[in-house]
Each structure stands twice: as C-alpha cells, then as structure tokens.
Amino acid sequence: MKKFMIIIGLLLVVFSFASKDVIVVGTTDKIRTLDPANCYDYFSSNILQNILSGPVDYEIGTANIKPWLFESWDVSDDGLVYTFHIRKDAYFEDGTQIDANVFKYSFDRVMKLNGDPAFLLTDAVEKTEVVDKFTFRVTLKNKYSAFVSVLGYTVAFPVNPKVFPKDKFYEGAPSASGPYKITEWIRDVRLVLEENPKYFGPKPKTPKIIIQFYENAQQLRLALETGEVDIAYRHLDPRDILDLKNVPGIKVYLGPSPQIRYLVVNVKQKPFDNPLVRQAIALAVDRETIVNDIFVGLAKPLYSMVPAGMWSHEDVFPKRDLKAAVEILKVAGYTKDNPLVIDLWYTPSHYGTTEADVAQVLKESLEQTGVIKVNIKYAEWSTYVEYFLNGTMGLFLLGWYPDYLDPDDYLWPFLSINGAKSLGSFYENKNVEDLMTAARAATDQFSREMIYKLVQNIHAAEAPYIPLWQGSADCEAHDYIDGIVLEPTQIFRYYILERK
C-alpha cells in the first residue's frame, strides 16, 4: 500500500511540475511530531515555522528579532515580569482568534505535558496570566536576558485549543496560523502545504509546496537531476554537493552555520560514569579525518559546544592525543590486557547517509589507542530518541540546531539538569547551573561572556558531551528557483520560494 501511495505521489509531483504555483522539495529527513509541546528536532520544527506564527520572528536573512504575534512588550524594572501585547488580526485556519487565553493555554500546556523542549519554558517561567483579551503576562523565576529570543522557537508558538488537547500530545496536523496550512500528510512519503487564507501576513510567493521524502541521498540526488524535485534540502552526501556545482541547470547554495555535531555521554551509565573514561574518549576522537575525508572540507573541527563565530566561544577541548588518552585509561584501570569495551550508537538516516561513516571513523580512532574496543550499534530515529531519553544508550551521536541565537542555547540545554535529561546525558552539576543562571541574569555581554567561558572549561573537564564538528548550511536547486536564503537562524522559509 505504501509503495502504491509513493507512485501516486510521484505522479502528482510530475503533473504539478508544469505549474508555476507549485514547488517540489525533496528531503531524506523525517518529521517526528508537529506538536510544539513535544517537537525538538530540526526538520519538524522547521515545518512548524512555516505553518504556525510565533510570538516573535527574525528579519529574513538576519539574527535580528522582530515583533510578530506580540506587537510589543514591557519589562518590569526587576526584569522578572514581561507583559506582551498581542496583535488583533491573527487567527487559526478554522477562524479561532489568537488572544491571551490561547497563549496561556499553549504555554501552560507545554509546561504541564513536559515534553522534550518543555524545559526551555519550565526552567524560566514562574507563572502566566491573562491580563485582558490581548494582553498576556509572564513572570520569570529569575532574570533572563535572552528570554525574548526563546520566544522565537516553536515551543512558544501558540496552538489552537480546539485541536490540541490539554492533557496529551497531539499527533495530527496542526491548525495553521502561518503562511501555509497542511492539506495532506502521509508520514515519510509526502507533505503538502497550501496557502493559508486566514494568515495575517504576506501571501506565500508560491501557493503550494510539496515535500517528498526519500530513503537516502542517492535517491534524492537522482530526483533532483531528473527534475522530479525542484529543490533538495537535507541531506545530500558531501561529495554529491561538490559534484552538483558542475551540473548545468543546478545551483548549489552553501553558507556558514551554527549547527554542531557531538557525542553524548550518559554519565549515569557504566563505564561512562567515570570522568576519566570520558576524558580519554575526548582525547582519542579524530575530528580531522571526519571533516576532511567524510565531509570533504564542508565542515570544521569543533572544540566547544558553543559554535565558532559566536561570542564567548573558546576552544576548550584538547586536540587529539592518543598517548595522553592511553595514560588516562591506565589510571582508570584499562590496559591492552584489560580493554575498555563500549557501544557506540548512531542513527542511519536522520543526519544523512554519512552517519555510518562517521561512526566507523570514531570506532577506528578510539581503537587506535589499543585499549578501547568499540561495538557499533544503530537505531532508526524514533527508536533512537526513545533510547536516549530512557537512558538505554551510553555513547551516541547527536546534532544541534539553534533554538535561539545565543550562547545560552548551546550551554543551558546541555548542562542544566532538565536539559541534560532531554538529551540523554543525565549530567548534573548545581554549580554549573548556578553559573548559567547568573549569566542569564547579567545584562552586559562582557559579564555573560566571562561566565560562559568558565562554564565551557568546566564542561571540557567533565565531558558529558564531546564536540566533534561544526557543519555548513547547504541547499541544491534548479536554477529557475528563487528565494532560497540560508539564514543564520537556520530557518528555511518555504513561503519565500518562487519560480523565476
């Protein structure tokens, strides 16, 4: 049945190709959920950014916050109380108006259900209040200088109370409040977005976007070259990206990105509960081979969780040193005669088909110590998420796209107690959390930067995460497509795409 649906979908794609009103996008990524209360992966969040409206948005192509559903806001002198004024012309696709009651329902629901991204609100928000129909008030637990930036992430996007139940997650298509609404969704096969007539903002440049899902990068490249899709977005193989630069009629877009990749270490699971083991692994990983051989220069080695180019970044992790790794392992009680045997997990499709190669390079680099033996294991994304949330995996690959552009977003989600639980490291350090809370309260960048550099150094010593590389942004499209913008926020806006 699924194969039949795929064939029908491809026929529809080919038929639609003749229309300027339709653009077809191909991807190997997957949608996990479209409930903002439980959505915490890049691709699902990006779909939400095209079908829902948020409290604030970013000016296209920049990291500059602008008012959106919240027209303006006031902050109390002590920095704890935010009073937001809501625009009066915003509606969901069924005609339900977005007002203060909707915002309170949505924020309270996120915090009650306590899904993957909930800590972004629960760690910050003390209470929410409806002041009047179009005035919404949020009281914070502590001063938080980046709070408005958090509101640009989908966890803060309002949902329709008539569609999203208060006491459980919703697995269907959201009621749209943004440029597009979903008119068809066959999971892992096809998603159809069509213009939302109830949207208060500018009309999409293209009335209909069809997103086709492919099993692997080879299929996606073929679909692009044969004209089955107009755009390929996530994930072509790095060598294919370079090859396509020389294909007539195809344009390759490349840009810097704050996306990072790293190893997560479950500090509650043996033998990873020993910080010496974590430090030895950090010393043995071979970043250079990964970025040069697998990503052919389209990535850079990373030595901190805060990406290069962002203020407060500091290279705090050591360069590769096998001799030092062996010495640390010896202190921890491991030798060639008593090797450290570990499992390394990866997910085969969510991050593209290069992931298996990355896992193999990591295995080889760790085993070059002569003391570590690595068993490679894998699981598909939905199972993988379940495994790291319940603590099944001890060492595994994960990636990060920014929720909001601030160093706080590269430290708090990883090193706070609630954030670490949501990422599977289960790291706990009250002193670190207190430092990060102080950084949130600081109003000048210099003070925050000094704190964040200290936190980065503590993180490198304790190593609950091991940064590996920083990626680049890419998109490949036929040259008749316009409107592709690789933004610093990593928001991919389907609604500004158009055929020339």
C-alpha positions as a Python dict, from the first residue, in 0.01 Angstrom:
ca = {
    (1, 'M'): (0, 0, 0),
    (2, 'K'): (282, 239, 90),
    (3, 'K'): (456, 171, -244),
    (4, 'F'): (128, 246, -424),
    (5, 'M'): (96, 577, -240),
    (6, 'I'): (453, 667, -329),
    (7, 'I'): (385, 601, -700),
    (8, 'I'): (68, 811, -690),
    (9, 'G'): (257, 1086, -511),
    (10, 'L'): (533, 1089, -770),
    (11, 'L'): (277, 1109, -1049),
    (12, 'L'): (121, 1407, -876),
    (13, 'V'): (464, 1564, -846),
    (14, 'V'): (534, 1521, -1217),
    (15, 'F'): (188, 1657, -1305),
    (16, 'S'): (234, 1958, -1080),
    (17, 'F'): (574, 2032, -1228),
    (18, 'A'): (418, 2228, -1512),
    (19, 'S'): (265, 2483, -1276),
    (20, 'K'): (435, 2797, -1151),
    (21, 'D'): (210, 2770, -846),
    (22, 'V'): (384, 2457, -716),
    (23, 'I'): (738, 2385, -597),
    (24, 'V'): (852, 2034, -505),
    (25, 'V'): (1113, 1991, -232),
    (26, 'G'): (1290, 1661, -170),
    (27, 'T'): (1443, 1551, 161),
    (28, 'T'): (1579, 1244, 337),
    (29, 'D'): (1484, 1390, 675),
    (30, 'K'): (1174, 1289, 869),
    (31, 'I'): (901, 1453, 1071),
    (32, 'R'): (888, 1322, 1427),
    (33, 'T'): (597, 1531, 1559),
    (34, 'L'): (423, 1857, 1476),
    (35, 'D'): (314, 1930, 1832),
    (36, 'P'): (520, 2229, 1956),
    (37, 'A'): (497, 2089, 2309),
    (38, 'N'): (699, 1781, 2208),
    (39, 'C'): (883, 1892, 1894),
    (40, 'Y'): (1258, 1920, 1942),
    (41, 'D'): (1421, 1814, 1616),
    (42, 'Y'): (1524, 2044, 1334),
    (43, 'F'): (1308, 1931, 1044),
    (44, 'S'): (983, 1907, 1242),
    (45, 'S'): (1048, 2249, 1397),
    (46, 'N'): (1115, 2396, 1054),
    (47, 'I'): (783, 2271, 922),
    (48, 'L'): (612, 2436, 1219),
    (49, 'Q'): (792, 2762, 1137),
    (50, 'N'): (616, 2759, 801),
    (51, 'I'): (265, 2672, 922),
    (52, 'L'): (243, 2845, 1260),
    (53, 'S'): (310, 3201, 1370),
    (54, 'G'): (529, 3274, 1669),
    (55, 'P'): (531, 3546, 1933),
    (56, 'V'): (837, 3696, 1762),
    (57, 'D'): (1017, 3628, 1435),
    (58, 'Y'): (1351, 3707, 1276),
    (59, 'E'): (1407, 3956, 998),
    (60, 'I'): (1475, 3742, 692),
    (61, 'G'): (1842, 3660, 649),
    (62, 'T'): (1944, 3804, 986),
    (63, 'A'): (1958, 3720, 1357),
    (64, 'N'): (1750, 4030, 1442),
    (65, 'I'): (1435, 3964, 1642),
    (66, 'K'): (1119, 4144, 1532),
    (67, 'P'): (770, 4159, 1688),
    (68, 'W'): (519, 3922, 1532),
    (69, 'L'): (215, 3792, 1723),
    (70, 'F'): (343, 4004, 2009),
    (71, 'E'): (329, 4359, 1873),
    (72, 'S'): (519, 4498, 2170),
    (73, 'W'): (613, 4420, 2530),
    (74, 'D'): (706, 4582, 2857),
    (75, 'V'): (955, 4451, 3111),
    (76, 'S'): (938, 4529, 3483),
    (77, 'D'): (1226, 4711, 3650),
    (78, 'D'): (1342, 4391, 3820),
    (79, 'G'): (1347, 4207, 3483),
    (80, 'L'): (1109, 3935, 3603),
    (81, 'V'): (772, 4035, 3457),
    (82, 'Y'): (708, 4053, 3081),
    (83, 'T'): (379, 4199, 2961),
    (84, 'F'): (306, 4118, 2597),
    (85, 'H'): (58, 4300, 2373),
    (86, 'I'): (-96, 4072, 2111),
    (87, 'R'): (-195, 4178, 1760),
    (88, 'K'): (-569, 4161, 1694),
    (89, 'D'): (-573, 4024, 1338),
    (90, 'A'): (-424, 3677, 1393),
    (91, 'Y'): (-638, 3365, 1351),
    (92, 'F'): (-602, 2990, 1313),
    (93, 'E'): (-724, 2837, 990),
    (94, 'D'): (-1062, 2750, 1143),
    (95, 'G'): (-1124, 3114, 1238),
    (96, 'T'): (-1028, 3085, 1606),
    (97, 'Q'): (-867, 3412, 1713),
    (98, 'I'): (-525, 3410, 1875),
    (99, 'D'): (-555, 3600, 2202),
    (100, 'A'): (-414, 3597, 2555),
    (101, 'N'): (-623, 3295, 2652),
    (102, 'V'): (-474, 3099, 2362),
    (103, 'F'): (-122, 3195, 2470),
    (104, 'K'): (-187, 3098, 2831),
    (105, 'Y'): (-337, 2767, 2719),
    (106, 'S'): (-36, 2698, 2497),
    (107, 'F'): (236, 2794, 2747),
    (108, 'D'): (67, 2611, 3035),
    (109, 'R'): (14, 2305, 2817),
    (110, 'V'): (383, 2288, 2724),
    (111, 'M'): (487, 2308, 3088),
    (112, 'K'): (225, 2057, 3205),
    (113, 'L'): (300, 1794, 2940),
    (114, 'N'): (676, 1831, 2998),
    (115, 'G'): (779, 1714, 2653),
    (116, 'D'): (1131, 1727, 2506),
    (117, 'P'): (1156, 2110, 2472),
    (118, 'A'): (947, 2198, 2778),
    (119, 'F'): (1249, 2288, 2994),
    (120, 'L'): (1301, 2597, 2775),
    (121, 'L'): (988, 2734, 2945),
    (122, 'T'): (969, 2541, 3273),
    (123, 'D'): (1322, 2638, 3376),
    (124, 'A'): (1242, 3005, 3315),
    (125, 'V'): (871, 3067, 3372),
    (126, 'E'): (715, 3102, 3717),
    (127, 'K'): (358, 3173, 3602),
    (128, 'T'): (145, 3300, 3315),
    (129, 'E'): (-154, 3537, 3335),
    (130, 'V'): (-427, 3676, 3112),
    (131, 'V'): (-442, 4049, 3179),
    (132, 'D'): (-712, 4113, 2919),
    (133, 'K'): (-812, 3967, 2581),
    (134, 'F'): (-499, 4088, 2406),
    (135, 'T'): (-254, 4125, 2695),
    (136, 'F'): (-53, 3826, 2818),
    (137, 'R'): (183, 3837, 3116),
    (138, 'V'): (471, 3604, 3201),
    (139, 'T'): (655, 3610, 3534),
    (140, 'L'): (1002, 3454, 3534),
    (141, 'K'): (1175, 3262, 3811),
    (142, 'N'): (1498, 3454, 3755),
    (143, 'K'): (1612, 3736, 3531),
    (144, 'Y'): (1676, 3604, 3183),
    (145, 'S'): (1827, 3841, 2929),
    (146, 'A'): (1766, 3607, 2634),
    (147, 'F'): (1402, 3530, 2719),
    (148, 'V'): (1252, 3711, 2419),
    (149, 'S'): (1488, 3514, 2194),
    (150, 'V'): (1345, 3189, 2334),
    (151, 'L'): (1002, 3304, 2216),
    (152, 'G'): (1128, 3276, 1859),
    (153, 'Y'): (1146, 2898, 1895),
    (154, 'T'): (845, 2674, 1828),
    (155, 'V'): (800, 2568, 2191),
    (156, 'A'): (647, 2914, 2246),
    (157, 'F'): (423, 2911, 1936),
    (158, 'P'): (51, 2918, 2026),
    (159, 'V'): (-168, 2622, 1930),
    (160, 'N'): (-540, 2602, 1869),
    (161, 'P'): (-713, 2486, 2192),
    (162, 'K'): (-990, 2335, 1979),
    (163, 'V'): (-740, 2097, 1818),
    (164, 'F'): (-460, 2036, 2069),
    (165, 'P'): (-580, 1856, 2385),
    (166, 'K'): (-466, 1995, 2720),
    (167, 'D'): (-365, 1663, 2874),
    (168, 'K'): (-182, 1477, 2596),
    (169, 'F'): (34, 1532, 2291),
    (170, 'Y'): (-129, 1569, 1951),
    (171, 'E'): (-5, 1356, 1662),
    (172, 'G'): (-201, 1509, 1376),
    (173, 'A'): (-151, 1814, 1155),
    (174, 'P'): (-169, 2146, 1343),
    (175, 'S'): (-435, 2406, 1288),
    (176, 'A'): (-235, 2660, 1088),
    (177, 'S'): (-178, 3024, 1182),
    (178, 'G'): (115, 3086, 948),
    (179, 'P'): (166, 3124, 573),
    (180, 'Y'): (77, 2763, 491),
    (181, 'K'): (-167, 2500, 608),
    (182, 'I'): (-123, 2125, 571),
    (183, 'T'): (-366, 1970, 323),
    (184, 'E'): (-207, 1625, 303),
    (185, 'W'): (36, 1436, 523),
    (186, 'I'): (141, 1079, 455),
    (187, 'R'): (417, 1019, 704),
    (188, 'D'): (761, 959, 546),
    (189, 'V'): (604, 984, 199),
    (190, 'R'): (465, 1329, 128),
    (191, 'L'): (360, 1654, 296),
    (192, 'V'): (155, 1911, 107),
    (193, 'L'): (147, 2275, 217),
    (194, 'E'): (-104, 2515, 67),
    (195, 'E'): (-161, 2885, 117),
    (196, 'N'): (-346, 2966, 441),
    (197, 'P'): (-610, 3232, 359),
    (198, 'K'): (-650, 3318, 729),
    (199, 'Y'): (-287, 3424, 767),
    (200, 'F'): (-242, 3789, 863),
    (201, 'G'): (98, 3823, 696),
    (202, 'P'): (212, 3842, 334),
    (203, 'K'): (93, 3569, 100),
    (204, 'P'): (344, 3296, 17),
    (205, 'K'): (532, 3353, -307),
    (206, 'T'): (425, 3003, -416),
    (207, 'P'): (73, 2884, -324),
    (208, 'K'): (163, 2516, -293),
    (209, 'I'): (472, 2333, -168),
    (210, 'I'): (502, 1956, -198),
    (211, 'I'): (764, 1792, 24),
    (212, 'Q'): (868, 1446, -95),
    (213, 'F'): (1053, 1214, 143),
    (214, 'Y'): (1333, 990, 14),
    (215, 'E'): (1507, 697, 176),
    (216, 'N'): (1863, 801, 101),
    (217, 'A'): (2089, 1063, -52),
    (218, 'Q'): (2135, 871, -376),
    (219, 'Q'): (1760, 872, -444),
    (220, 'L'): (1742, 1242, -357),
    (221, 'R'): (2023, 1337, -595),
    (222, 'L'): (1862, 1138, -877),
    (223, 'A'): (1528, 1308, -809),
    (224, 'L'): (1693, 1649, -835),
    (225, 'E'): (1886, 1574, -1153),
    (226, 'T'): (1584, 1419, -1330),
    (227, 'G'): (1358, 1710, -1235),
    (228, 'E'): (1138, 1505, -1005),
    (229, 'V'): (1204, 1772, -740),
    (230, 'D'): (1289, 2139, -778),
    (231, 'I'): (1490, 2161, -456),
    (232, 'A'): (1694, 1915, -249),
    (233, 'Y'): (1710, 2012, 116),
    (234, 'R'): (1862, 1772, 373),
    (235, 'H'): (2062, 1554, 314),
    (236, 'L'): (2281, 1503, 10),
    (237, 'D'): (2622, 1342, 52),
    (238, 'P'): (2905, 1599, 72),
    (239, 'R'): (3073, 1468, -245),
    (240, 'D'): (2742, 1493, -431),
    (241, 'I'): (2712, 1854, -320),
    (242, 'L'): (3051, 1932, -471),
    (243, 'D'): (2970, 1734, -789),
    (244, 'L'): (2644, 1923, -841),
    (245, 'K'): (2835, 2250, -863),
    (246, 'N'): (2938, 2135, -1211),
    (247, 'V'): (2595, 2021, -1329),
    (248, 'P'): (2430, 2265, -1574),
    (249, 'G'): (2097, 2399, -1451),
    (250, 'I'): (2167, 2314, -1085),
    (251, 'K'): (2267, 2578, -832),
    (252, 'V'): (2437, 2485, -504),
    (253, 'Y'): (2387, 2715, -207),
    (254, 'L'): (2646, 2698, 70),
    (255, 'G'): (2677, 2909, 381),
    (256, 'P'): (2810, 2918, 737),
    (257, 'S'): (2603, 2753, 1004),
    (258, 'P'): (2587, 2732, 1383),
    (259, 'Q'): (2481, 2366, 1359),
    (260, 'I'): (2706, 2139, 1562),
    (261, 'R'): (2761, 1765, 1594),
    (262, 'Y'): (2882, 1590, 1906),
    (263, 'L'): (2894, 1275, 2110),
    (264, 'V'): (2660, 1246, 2407),
    (265, 'V'): (2793, 1051, 2706),
    (266, 'N'): (2541, 912, 2953),
    (267, 'V'): (2720, 996, 3279),
    (268, 'K'): (2491, 767, 3479),
    (269, 'Q'): (2582, 455, 3282),
    (270, 'K'): (2895, 249, 3347),
    (271, 'P'): (3175, 285, 3239),
    (272, 'F'): (3088, 639, 3130),
    (273, 'D'): (3013, 744, 3487),
    (274, 'N'): (3392, 769, 3525),
    (275, 'P'): (3509, 1114, 3408),
    (276, 'L'): (3849, 965, 3320),
    (277, 'V'): (3682, 745, 3058),
    (278, 'R'): (3504, 1047, 2912),
    (279, 'Q'): (3827, 1248, 2902),
    (280, 'A'): (4012, 965, 2729),
    (281, 'I'): (3743, 938, 2461),
    (282, 'A'): (3762, 1314, 2408),
    (283, 'L'): (4138, 1287, 2355),
    (284, 'A'): (4111, 994, 2113),
    (285, 'V'): (3841, 1112, 1868),
    (286, 'D'): (3972, 1202, 1523),
    (287, 'R'): (3792, 1517, 1413),
    (288, 'E'): (4028, 1589, 1123),
    (289, 'T'): (3952, 1264, 942),
    (290, 'I'): (3580, 1323, 982),
    (291, 'V'): (3582, 1675, 837),
    (292, 'N'): (3836, 1607, 561),
    (293, 'D'): (3757, 1254, 445),
    (294, 'I'): (3382, 1233, 508),
    (295, 'F'): (3272, 1594, 471),
    (296, 'V'): (3540, 1691, 217),
    (297, 'G'): (3600, 2027, 380),
    (298, 'L'): (3232, 2121, 420),
    (299, 'A'): (3270, 2107, 799),
    (300, 'K'): (3521, 2226, 1058),
    (301, 'P'): (3657, 2059, 1373),
    (302, 'L'): (3485, 2185, 1688),
    (303, 'Y'): (3639, 2207, 2035),
    (304, 'S'): (3350, 2359, 2231),
    (305, 'M'): (2973, 2326, 2236),
    (306, 'V'): (2946, 2698, 2160),
    (307, 'P'): (3000, 2723, 1783),
    (308, 'A'): (3293, 2909, 1632),
    (309, 'G'): (3197, 3263, 1536),
    (310, 'M'): (2955, 3308, 1827),
    (311, 'W'): (3059, 3540, 2109),
    (312, 'S'): (3205, 3359, 2412),
    (313, 'H'): (3327, 3065, 2201),
    (314, 'E'): (3655, 2922, 2323),
    (315, 'D'): (3844, 2610, 2215),
    (316, 'V'): (3835, 2426, 2548),
    (317, 'F'): (3864, 2062, 2441),
    (318, 'P'): (4214, 1929, 2367),
    (319, 'K'): (4342, 1834, 2023),
    (320, 'R'): (4383, 1464, 1954),
    (321, 'D'): (4647, 1299, 2174),
    (322, 'L'): (4646, 918, 2175),
    (323, 'K'): (4935, 893, 2417),
    (324, 'A'): (4752, 1108, 2674),
    (325, 'A'): (4434, 906, 2620),
    (326, 'V'): (4620, 581, 2692),
    (327, 'E'): (4774, 725, 3009),
    (328, 'I'): (4432, 839, 3138),
    (329, 'L'): (4282, 499, 3060),
    (330, 'K'): (4565, 336, 3253),
    (331, 'V'): (4481, 548, 3557),
    (332, 'A'): (4117, 440, 3513),
    (333, 'G'): (4228, 76, 3521),
    (334, 'Y'): (4218, -10, 3150),
    (335, 'T'): (4506, -161, 2953),
    (336, 'K'): (4556, -377, 2642),
    (337, 'D'): (4506, -681, 2863),
    (338, 'N'): (4201, -528, 3029),
    (339, 'P'): (4043, -320, 2749),
    (340, 'L'): (3760, -74, 2776),
    (341, 'V'): (3470, -228, 2579),
    (342, 'I'): (3195, 15, 2480),
    (343, 'D'): (2899, 52, 2246),
    (344, 'L'): (2878, 347, 2008),
    (345, 'W'): (2533, 431, 1871),
    (346, 'Y'): (2425, 622, 1562),
    (347, 'T'): (2103, 668, 1365),
    (348, 'P'): (2135, 580, 995),
    (349, 'S'): (1910, 828, 812),
    (350, 'H'): (1816, 1129, 1027),
    (351, 'Y'): (2152, 1302, 975),
    (352, 'G'): (2213, 1166, 627),
    (353, 'T'): (2391, 862, 488),
    (354, 'T'): (2732, 984, 608),
    (355, 'E'): (2645, 889, 964),
    (356, 'A'): (2757, 528, 930),
    (357, 'D'): (3093, 650, 800),
    (358, 'V'): (3126, 887, 1097),
    (359, 'A'): (3058, 602, 1338),
    (360, 'Q'): (3322, 388, 1165),
    (361, 'V'): (3585, 665, 1183),
    (362, 'L'): (3508, 715, 1552),
    (363, 'K'): (3540, 341, 1616),
    (364, 'E'): (3875, 329, 1438),
    (365, 'S'): (4007, 640, 1610),
    (366, 'L'): (3917, 511, 1957),
    (367, 'E'): (4056, 166, 1886),
    (368, 'Q'): (4386, 323, 1777),
    (369, 'T'): (4454, 363, 2150),
    (370, 'G'): (4496, -13, 2162),
    (371, 'V'): (4295, -4, 2483),
    (372, 'I'): (3938, 68, 2366),
    (373, 'K'): (3718, -181, 2178),
    (374, 'V'): (3406, -39, 2015),
    (375, 'N'): (3086, -214, 1911),
    (376, 'I'): (2882, -7, 1665),
    (377, 'K'): (2505, -17, 1706),
    (378, 'Y'): (2226, 180, 1540),
    (379, 'A'): (1855, 252, 1558),
    (380, 'E'): (1612, 449, 1342),
    (381, 'W'): (1532, 798, 1464),
    (382, 'S'): (1207, 740, 1655),
    (383, 'T'): (1361, 446, 1845),
    (384, 'Y'): (1687, 636, 1885),
    (385, 'V'): (1508, 925, 2058),
    (386, 'E'): (1330, 682, 2288),
    (387, 'Y'): (1660, 514, 2371),
    (388, 'F'): (1844, 830, 2468),
    (389, 'L'): (1552, 966, 2667),
    (390, 'N'): (1524, 646, 2874),
    (391, 'G'): (1900, 607, 2921),
    (392, 'T'): (1947, 296, 2707),
    (393, 'M'): (2249, 431, 2520),
    (394, 'G'): (2579, 520, 2686),
    (395, 'L'): (2764, 685, 2396),
    (396, 'F'): (2588, 818, 2089),
    (397, 'L'): (2597, 1075, 1811),
    (398, 'L'): (2361, 1371, 1813),
    (399, 'G'): (2331, 1709, 1646),
    (400, 'W'): (2211, 2057, 1740),
    (401, 'Y'): (2048, 2341, 1552),
    (402, 'P'): (1986, 2662, 1744),
    (403, 'D'): (1656, 2723, 1919),
    (404, 'Y'): (1767, 3084, 1957),
    (405, 'L'): (2094, 3254, 1863),
    (406, 'D'): (2265, 3300, 2197),
    (407, 'P'): (2544, 3108, 2377),
    (408, 'D'): (2284, 3021, 2640),
    (409, 'D'): (2123, 2790, 2383),
    (410, 'Y'): (2446, 2592, 2347),
    (411, 'L'): (2503, 2553, 2721),
    (412, 'W'): (2178, 2558, 2918),
    (413, 'P'): (2001, 2280, 2718),
    (414, 'F'): (2307, 2059, 2761),
    (415, 'L'): (2429, 2133, 3113),
    (416, 'S'): (2116, 2223, 3308),
    (417, 'I'): (1963, 1928, 3490),
    (418, 'N'): (1638, 1931, 3293),
    (419, 'G'): (1810, 1999, 2963),
    (420, 'A'): (2062, 1718, 3013),
    (421, 'K'): (1776, 1473, 3076),
    (422, 'S'): (1615, 1571, 2746),
    (423, 'L'): (1941, 1498, 2562),
    (424, 'G'): (2030, 1172, 2730),
    (425, 'S'): (2347, 1268, 2919),
    (426, 'F'): (2175, 1299, 3260),
    (427, 'Y'): (2452, 1537, 3369),
    (428, 'E'): (2401, 1719, 3699),
    (429, 'N'): (2617, 1996, 3840),
    (430, 'K'): (2443, 2254, 4055),
    (431, 'N'): (2742, 2489, 4048),
    (432, 'V'): (2734, 2495, 3669),
    (433, 'E'): (2359, 2556, 3670),
    (434, 'D'): (2404, 2842, 3917),
    (435, 'L'): (2672, 2994, 3692),
    (436, 'M'): (2445, 2973, 3388),
    (437, 'T'): (2158, 3125, 3587),
    (438, 'A'): (2386, 3415, 3678),
    (439, 'A'): (2478, 3457, 3312),
    (440, 'R'): (2110, 3472, 3221),
    (441, 'A'): (2057, 3748, 3476),
    (442, 'A'): (2355, 3956, 3363),
    (443, 'T'): (2263, 4247, 3139),
    (444, 'D'): (2603, 4319, 2984),
    (445, 'Q'): (2767, 4089, 2732),
    (446, 'F'): (3113, 4105, 2891),
    (447, 'S'): (2989, 3958, 3220),
    (448, 'R'): (2796, 3687, 3041),
    (449, 'E'): (3094, 3604, 2823),
    (450, 'M'): (3326, 3559, 3121),
    (451, 'I'): (3077, 3323, 3285),
    (452, 'Y'): (3022, 3124, 2969),
    (453, 'K'): (3395, 3078, 2918),
    (454, 'L'): (3422, 2940, 3271),
    (455, 'V'): (3128, 2706, 3206),
    (456, 'Q'): (3290, 2584, 2884),
    (457, 'N'): (3610, 2497, 3071),
    (458, 'I'): (3420, 2305, 3338),
    (459, 'H'): (3234, 2121, 3064),
    (460, 'A'): (3560, 2022, 2894),
    (461, 'A'): (3693, 1879, 3221),
    (462, 'E'): (3378, 1676, 3292),
    (463, 'A'): (3295, 1593, 2927),
    (464, 'P'): (2930, 1485, 2933),
    (465, 'Y'): (2933, 1587, 2564),
    (466, 'I'): (3225, 1578, 2323),
    (467, 'P'): (3203, 1833, 2040),
    (468, 'L'): (3315, 1694, 1704),
    (469, 'W'): (3246, 1928, 1415),
    (470, 'Q'): (3056, 2238, 1302),
    (471, 'G'): (2866, 2196, 979),
    (472, 'S'): (2780, 2427, 693),
    (473, 'A'): (2436, 2505, 554),
    (474, 'D'): (2353, 2378, 207),
    (475, 'C'): (2068, 2358, -38),
    (476, 'E'): (2062, 2243, -401),
    (477, 'A'): (1806, 2360, -655),
    (478, 'H'): (1730, 2407, -1021),
    (479, 'D'): (1837, 2749, -1140),
    (480, 'Y'): (1480, 2857, -1210),
    (481, 'I'): (1410, 2863, -834),
    (482, 'D'): (1445, 3190, -646),
    (483, 'G'): (1410, 3287, -279),
    (484, 'I'): (1650, 3039, -119),
    (485, 'V'): (1806, 3204, 185),
    (486, 'L'): (2042, 3019, 418),
    (487, 'E'): (1975, 3210, 736),
    (488, 'P'): (2191, 3230, 1050),
    (489, 'T'): (1887, 3109, 1243),
    (490, 'Q'): (1869, 2802, 1013),
    (491, 'I'): (1503, 2878, 941),
    (492, 'F'): (1426, 2756, 588),
    (493, 'R'): (1131, 2962, 469),
    (494, 'Y'): (925, 2779, 209),
    (495, 'Y'): (694, 3076, 172),
    (496, 'I'): (956, 3297, 4),
    (497, 'L'): (1044, 3037, -260),
    (498, 'E'): (928, 3100, -615),
    (499, 'R'): (988, 3004, -976),
    (500, 'K'): (1156, 3272, -1184),
}
